[in-house]
Short mmCIF file of C-alpha atoms and ligand atoms in Angstrom, two decimals:
data_model
loop_
_atom_site.label_atom_id
_atom_site.label_comp_id
_atom_site.label_asym_id
_atom_site.label_seq_id
_atom_site.Cartn_x
_atom_site.Cartn_y
_atom_site.Cartn_z
CA UNK A 1 9.06 -16.52 4.92
CA UNK A 2 6.90 -13.48 4.14
CA UNK A 3 5.63 -11.60 7.20
CA UNK A 4 2.01 -10.45 6.74
CA UNK A 5 1.66 -6.68 6.34
CA UNK A 6 -1.68 -4.96 7.01
CA UNK A 7 -1.65 -1.25 6.16
CA UNK A 8 -4.29 1.43 6.69
CA UNK A 9 -4.82 4.18 4.13
CA UNK A 10 -6.62 7.12 5.72
CA UNK A 11 -6.91 9.04 2.41
CA UNK A 12 -8.06 12.64 3.12
CA UNK A 13 -9.69 11.91 6.47
CA UNK A 14 -9.01 12.87 10.12
CA UNK A 15 -8.02 16.13 11.75
CA UNK A 16 -5.23 16.31 14.38
CA UNK A 17 -7.47 15.48 17.33
CA UNK A 18 -8.94 12.49 15.51
CA UNK A 19 -5.50 11.27 14.46
CA UNK A 20 -4.21 11.57 18.03
CA UNK A 21 -7.29 9.76 19.37
CA UNK A 22 -6.75 6.92 16.90
CA UNK A 23 -3.05 6.63 17.78
CA UNK A 24 -3.63 6.58 21.54
CA UNK A 25 -6.20 3.83 21.19
CA UNK A 26 -4.51 1.77 18.50
CA UNK A 27 -1.18 1.52 20.27
CA UNK A 28 -2.89 -0.03 23.30
CA UNK A 29 -4.46 -2.64 21.01
CA UNK A 30 -1.53 -3.60 18.80
CA UNK A 31 0.82 -6.23 20.19
CA UNK A 32 2.18 -7.20 16.83
CA UNK A 33 4.88 -9.72 16.77
CA UNK A 34 3.86 -11.72 13.73
CA UNK A 35 1.99 -9.10 11.64
CA UNK A 36 3.48 -5.80 10.47
CA UNK A 37 1.25 -2.76 10.34
CA UNK A 38 1.42 0.88 9.27
CA UNK A 39 -0.88 3.88 8.84
CA UNK A 40 -0.69 5.96 5.66
CA UNK A 41 -1.88 9.37 6.76
CA UNK A 42 -2.26 12.86 5.25
CA UNK A 43 0.95 14.95 5.45
CA UNK A 44 -0.12 17.17 8.38
CA UNK A 45 -0.63 14.14 10.65
CA UNK A 46 2.66 12.37 9.86
CA UNK A 47 4.86 13.98 12.53
CA UNK A 48 2.23 13.35 15.19
CA UNK A 49 1.93 9.67 14.25
CA UNK A 50 5.71 9.18 14.09
CA UNK A 51 5.90 10.57 17.64
CA UNK A 52 2.94 8.57 18.98
CA UNK A 53 4.02 5.28 17.41
CA UNK A 54 7.69 5.53 18.40
CA UNK A 55 8.80 2.22 19.91
CA UNK A 56 5.50 0.46 19.18
CA UNK A 57 6.48 -1.22 15.91
CA UNK A 58 3.60 0.54 14.13
CA UNK A 59 4.88 2.10 10.92
CA UNK A 60 3.92 5.46 9.42
CA UNK A 61 3.55 6.15 5.73
CA UNK A 62 2.84 9.08 3.40
CA UNK A 63 0.29 8.72 0.60
CA UNK A 64 2.33 10.35 -2.17
CA UNK A 65 5.68 12.05 -2.83
CA UNK A 66 7.54 13.84 -5.62
CA UNK A 67 10.47 12.07 -7.27
CA UNK A 68 12.75 15.13 -7.38
CA UNK A 69 14.79 16.01 -4.27
CA UNK A 70 13.81 19.68 -4.45
CA UNK A 71 12.71 22.27 -6.98
CA UNK A 72 10.04 24.66 -8.18
CA UNK A 73 7.13 22.22 -7.74
CA UNK A 74 4.51 24.17 -5.85
CA UNK A 75 2.34 22.02 -3.64
CA UNK A 76 4.62 18.99 -3.74
CA UNK A 77 6.57 17.24 -0.98
CA UNK A 78 10.00 15.61 -1.44
CA UNK A 79 11.49 12.36 -0.16
CA UNK A 80 14.15 14.15 2.00
CA UNK A 81 11.31 16.08 3.67
CA UNK A 82 9.58 12.81 4.55
CA UNK A 83 12.87 11.27 5.72
CA UNK A 84 13.36 14.21 8.06
CA UNK A 85 9.97 13.45 9.63
CA UNK A 86 10.95 9.83 10.24
CA UNK A 87 8.37 8.33 7.89
CA UNK A 88 8.85 4.61 7.17
CA UNK A 89 6.81 4.07 3.99
CA UNK A 90 5.24 5.86 1.04
CA UNK A 91 2.34 4.86 -1.22
CA UNK A 92 2.96 5.15 -4.95
CA UNK A 93 0.41 4.99 -7.73
CA UNK A 94 -2.78 4.61 -5.73
CA UNK A 95 -5.66 4.42 -8.20
CA UNK A 96 -7.08 7.71 -6.88
CA UNK A 97 -3.76 9.39 -7.75
CA UNK A 98 -3.82 7.76 -11.18
CA UNK A 99 -7.47 8.70 -11.74
CA UNK A 100 -7.64 12.28 -10.38
CA UNK A 101 -4.06 13.60 -10.24
CA UNK A 102 -2.40 12.48 -13.43
CA UNK A 103 -0.19 9.75 -11.95
CA UNK A 104 1.14 7.62 -14.80
CA UNK A 105 3.12 4.39 -15.06
CA UNK A 106 6.12 6.61 -15.82
CA UNK A 107 5.84 8.78 -12.69
CA UNK A 108 5.17 5.64 -10.62
CA UNK A 109 8.47 4.22 -11.89
CA UNK A 110 10.37 7.47 -11.17
CA UNK A 111 8.94 7.61 -7.65
CA UNK A 112 9.80 3.97 -6.94
CA UNK A 113 13.37 4.48 -8.12
CA UNK A 114 13.78 7.64 -6.03
CA UNK A 115 12.30 6.01 -2.90
CA UNK A 116 14.58 3.00 -3.28
CA UNK A 117 17.56 5.34 -2.91
CA UNK A 118 16.18 6.64 0.38
CA UNK A 119 15.36 5.22 3.80
CA UNK A 120 11.62 5.10 2.92
CA UNK A 121 10.08 1.87 1.65
CA UNK A 122 7.64 2.11 -1.27
CA UNK A 123 4.24 0.45 -1.44
CA UNK A 124 3.08 0.47 -5.05
CA UNK A 125 -0.58 0.07 -6.03
CA UNK A 126 -1.83 -1.59 -9.21
CA UNK A 127 -5.29 -2.65 -10.36
CA UNK A 128 -7.72 -2.73 -13.25
CA UNK A 129 -10.97 -0.80 -13.59
CA UNK A 130 -14.38 -2.33 -14.15
CA UNK A 131 -14.45 -2.03 -17.95
CA UNK A 132 -11.00 -3.62 -18.19
CA UNK A 133 -12.20 -6.56 -16.09
CA UNK A 134 -15.42 -6.89 -18.07
CA UNK A 135 -13.36 -7.01 -21.25
CA UNK A 136 -11.26 -9.84 -19.74
CA UNK A 137 -8.11 -7.72 -19.89
CA UNK A 138 -7.40 -7.47 -16.16
CA UNK A 139 -4.28 -9.64 -16.13
CA UNK A 140 -2.73 -7.80 -19.09
CA UNK A 141 -3.45 -4.44 -17.47
CA UNK A 142 -2.04 -5.38 -14.07
CA UNK A 143 1.03 -7.19 -15.34
CA UNK A 144 1.68 -4.20 -17.63
CA UNK A 145 1.50 -1.86 -14.61
CA UNK A 146 3.92 -4.11 -12.70
CA UNK A 147 6.41 -4.24 -15.60
CA UNK A 148 6.29 -0.45 -15.97
CA UNK A 149 6.58 0.20 -12.22
CA UNK A 150 9.62 -2.08 -11.78
CA UNK A 151 11.33 -1.14 -15.05
CA UNK A 152 15.06 -0.55 -14.53
CA UNK A 153 14.93 -1.60 -10.85
CA UNK A 154 17.46 -4.25 -9.71
CA UNK A 155 16.28 -7.42 -7.98
CA UNK A 156 17.88 -6.54 -4.64
CA UNK A 157 15.85 -3.31 -4.61
CA UNK A 158 12.66 -4.91 -5.95
CA UNK A 159 12.56 -7.15 -2.84
CA UNK A 160 12.04 -4.07 -0.67
CA UNK A 161 8.88 -2.98 -2.49
CA UNK A 162 5.41 -3.96 -1.27
CA UNK A 163 2.79 -4.37 -4.00
CA UNK A 164 -0.93 -3.75 -3.38
CA UNK A 165 -3.38 -5.24 -5.85
CA UNK A 166 -6.44 -3.00 -5.69
CA UNK A 167 -9.12 -3.55 -8.34
CA UNK A 168 -10.55 -0.06 -8.86
CA UNK A 169 -14.12 -1.39 -8.89
CA UNK A 170 -13.68 -2.73 -5.34
CA UNK A 171 -12.31 0.45 -3.73
CA UNK A 172 -14.75 2.18 -1.41
CA UNK A 173 -17.66 0.45 -3.11
CA UNK A 174 -18.31 -2.32 -0.60
CA UNK A 175 -17.71 -4.77 -3.49
CA UNK A 176 -14.80 -6.96 -2.54
CA UNK A 177 -13.15 -9.11 -5.15
CA UNK A 178 -13.76 -12.71 -4.17
CA UNK A 179 -10.86 -14.20 -2.29
CA UNK A 180 -10.23 -16.41 -5.34
CA UNK A 181 -10.19 -13.42 -7.76
CA UNK A 182 -7.72 -11.64 -5.46
CA UNK A 183 -5.59 -14.79 -5.14
CA UNK A 184 -5.52 -15.30 -8.93
CA UNK A 185 -4.31 -11.76 -9.57
CA UNK A 186 -1.73 -11.84 -6.78
CA UNK A 187 -0.42 -15.06 -8.31
CA UNK A 188 -0.25 -13.37 -11.72
CA UNK A 189 1.68 -10.47 -10.15
CA UNK A 190 4.17 -12.86 -8.55
CA UNK A 191 4.62 -14.70 -11.87
CA UNK A 192 5.23 -11.38 -13.63
CA UNK A 193 7.88 -10.50 -11.04
CA UNK A 194 9.44 -13.97 -11.31
CA UNK A 195 9.72 -13.50 -15.08
CA UNK A 196 11.34 -10.06 -14.62
CA UNK A 197 13.71 -11.20 -11.86
CA UNK A 198 13.68 -14.81 -10.61
CA UNK A 199 11.49 -17.01 -8.39
CA UNK A 200 13.56 -16.33 -5.29
CA UNK A 201 13.16 -12.57 -5.62
CA UNK A 202 9.46 -12.82 -6.47
CA UNK A 203 8.89 -15.06 -3.45
CA UNK A 204 10.24 -12.40 -1.11
CA UNK A 205 7.94 -9.60 -2.30
CA UNK A 206 4.92 -8.82 -0.10
CA UNK A 207 1.72 -8.64 -2.16
CA UNK A 208 -1.36 -7.15 -0.51
CA UNK A 209 -4.97 -7.09 -1.60
CA UNK A 210 -6.97 -3.88 -1.17
CA UNK A 211 -10.58 -2.93 -1.87
CA UNK A 212 -13.35 -3.03 0.77
CA UNK A 213 -11.36 -5.16 3.21
CA UNK A 214 -13.37 -5.35 6.45
CA UNK A 215 -13.12 -7.31 9.73
CA UNK A 216 -15.55 -9.93 8.40
CA UNK A 217 -13.74 -10.71 5.13
CA UNK A 218 -10.10 -10.26 6.19
CA UNK A 219 -9.38 -13.82 7.28
CA UNK A 220 -10.76 -15.38 4.10
CA UNK A 221 -8.57 -13.06 2.02
CA UNK A 222 -5.51 -13.58 4.22
CA UNK A 223 -5.92 -17.38 3.99
CA UNK A 224 -5.01 -17.25 0.30
CA UNK A 225 -1.44 -18.44 -0.29
CA UNK A 226 -0.34 -15.61 -2.61
CA UNK A 227 -1.90 -12.81 -0.52
CA UNK A 228 0.46 -11.54 2.16
CA UNK A 229 -1.43 -8.57 3.49
CA UNK A 230 -4.09 -5.96 2.98
CA UNK A 231 -4.33 -2.27 2.19
CA UNK A 232 -7.37 -1.04 4.07
CA UNK A 233 -9.14 2.26 3.40
CA UNK A 234 -12.48 2.89 5.13
CA UNK A 235 -12.10 0.25 7.83
CA UNK A 236 -8.71 1.64 8.91
CA UNK A 237 -10.30 4.84 10.22
CA UNK A 238 -11.69 3.05 13.28
CA UNK A 239 -9.02 1.56 15.58
CA UNK A 240 -11.35 -1.23 16.74
CA UNK A 241 -12.15 -2.32 13.18
CA UNK A 242 -8.57 -1.96 12.04
CA UNK A 243 -7.15 -4.04 14.91
CA UNK A 244 -9.63 -6.80 14.08
CA UNK A 245 -8.23 -6.87 10.54
CA UNK A 246 -4.63 -6.78 11.83
CA UNK A 247 -5.50 -9.73 14.09
CA UNK A 248 -7.20 -11.58 11.23
P1 PGA B 1 -11.34 0.76 0.80
O1 PGA B 1 -10.04 1.49 0.19
O2 PGA B 1 -10.82 -0.26 1.81
O3 PGA B 1 -12.10 1.87 1.47
O4 PGA B 1 -12.06 0.11 -0.32
C1 PGA B 1 -8.88 0.78 -0.14
C2 PGA B 1 -7.83 1.71 -0.71
O5 PGA B 1 -8.17 2.61 -1.50
O6 PGA B 1 -6.63 1.58 -0.41
#
């Protein structure tokens, strides 16, 4: 039985006062027993959110991390540093990291492996861009990203990873993939995982859809059998919109 997981990705938005305001409101709204939720916030807001969400069941995630434990990597943050803060999750391979900050399939794999040796659960993002979809290559691209991300990872660890399918052309554009397009790709991801591991392992992995998820399209997306959750950007900035999605 896969428990639905709706996560918010704040990207580079919200100062401290705004983050605190969100947390104070959102924790009065969330009574989650059957849906898991978490906020992926910028580094400076993580400690505040961990503190505010203590005992509420609302998780806190970072948006990126380095795979080395420590070293001369100016500007980077390590997994032990995030563990010390009490962070529950970390995003890996978001398309904006791949597009603007040189994240590759190889660094995604290194980060997943390093996170799986820590107390922090990884959430790995995959997805094709518009030209890849127009060329009919989307399934090859996404299954290739999955194979690379999970390369060398044992089945018992793979089960702990959440996958987010986020077609790049649907992120922040207001263009959602149709529920059927999202379902088809999530099914392809699960088949890829079943081929790498086995059906039982693949069936345990939470697969989210992300890309312009809003209160008015969340339930249609969540109704799809292979979609177990959502990764929500813009609509996660407002606690009232985000709770509507969590309560799809
Ligand atoms: P969006 O972002 O919901 O604003 O499209 C999704 C994401 O990038 O995770």
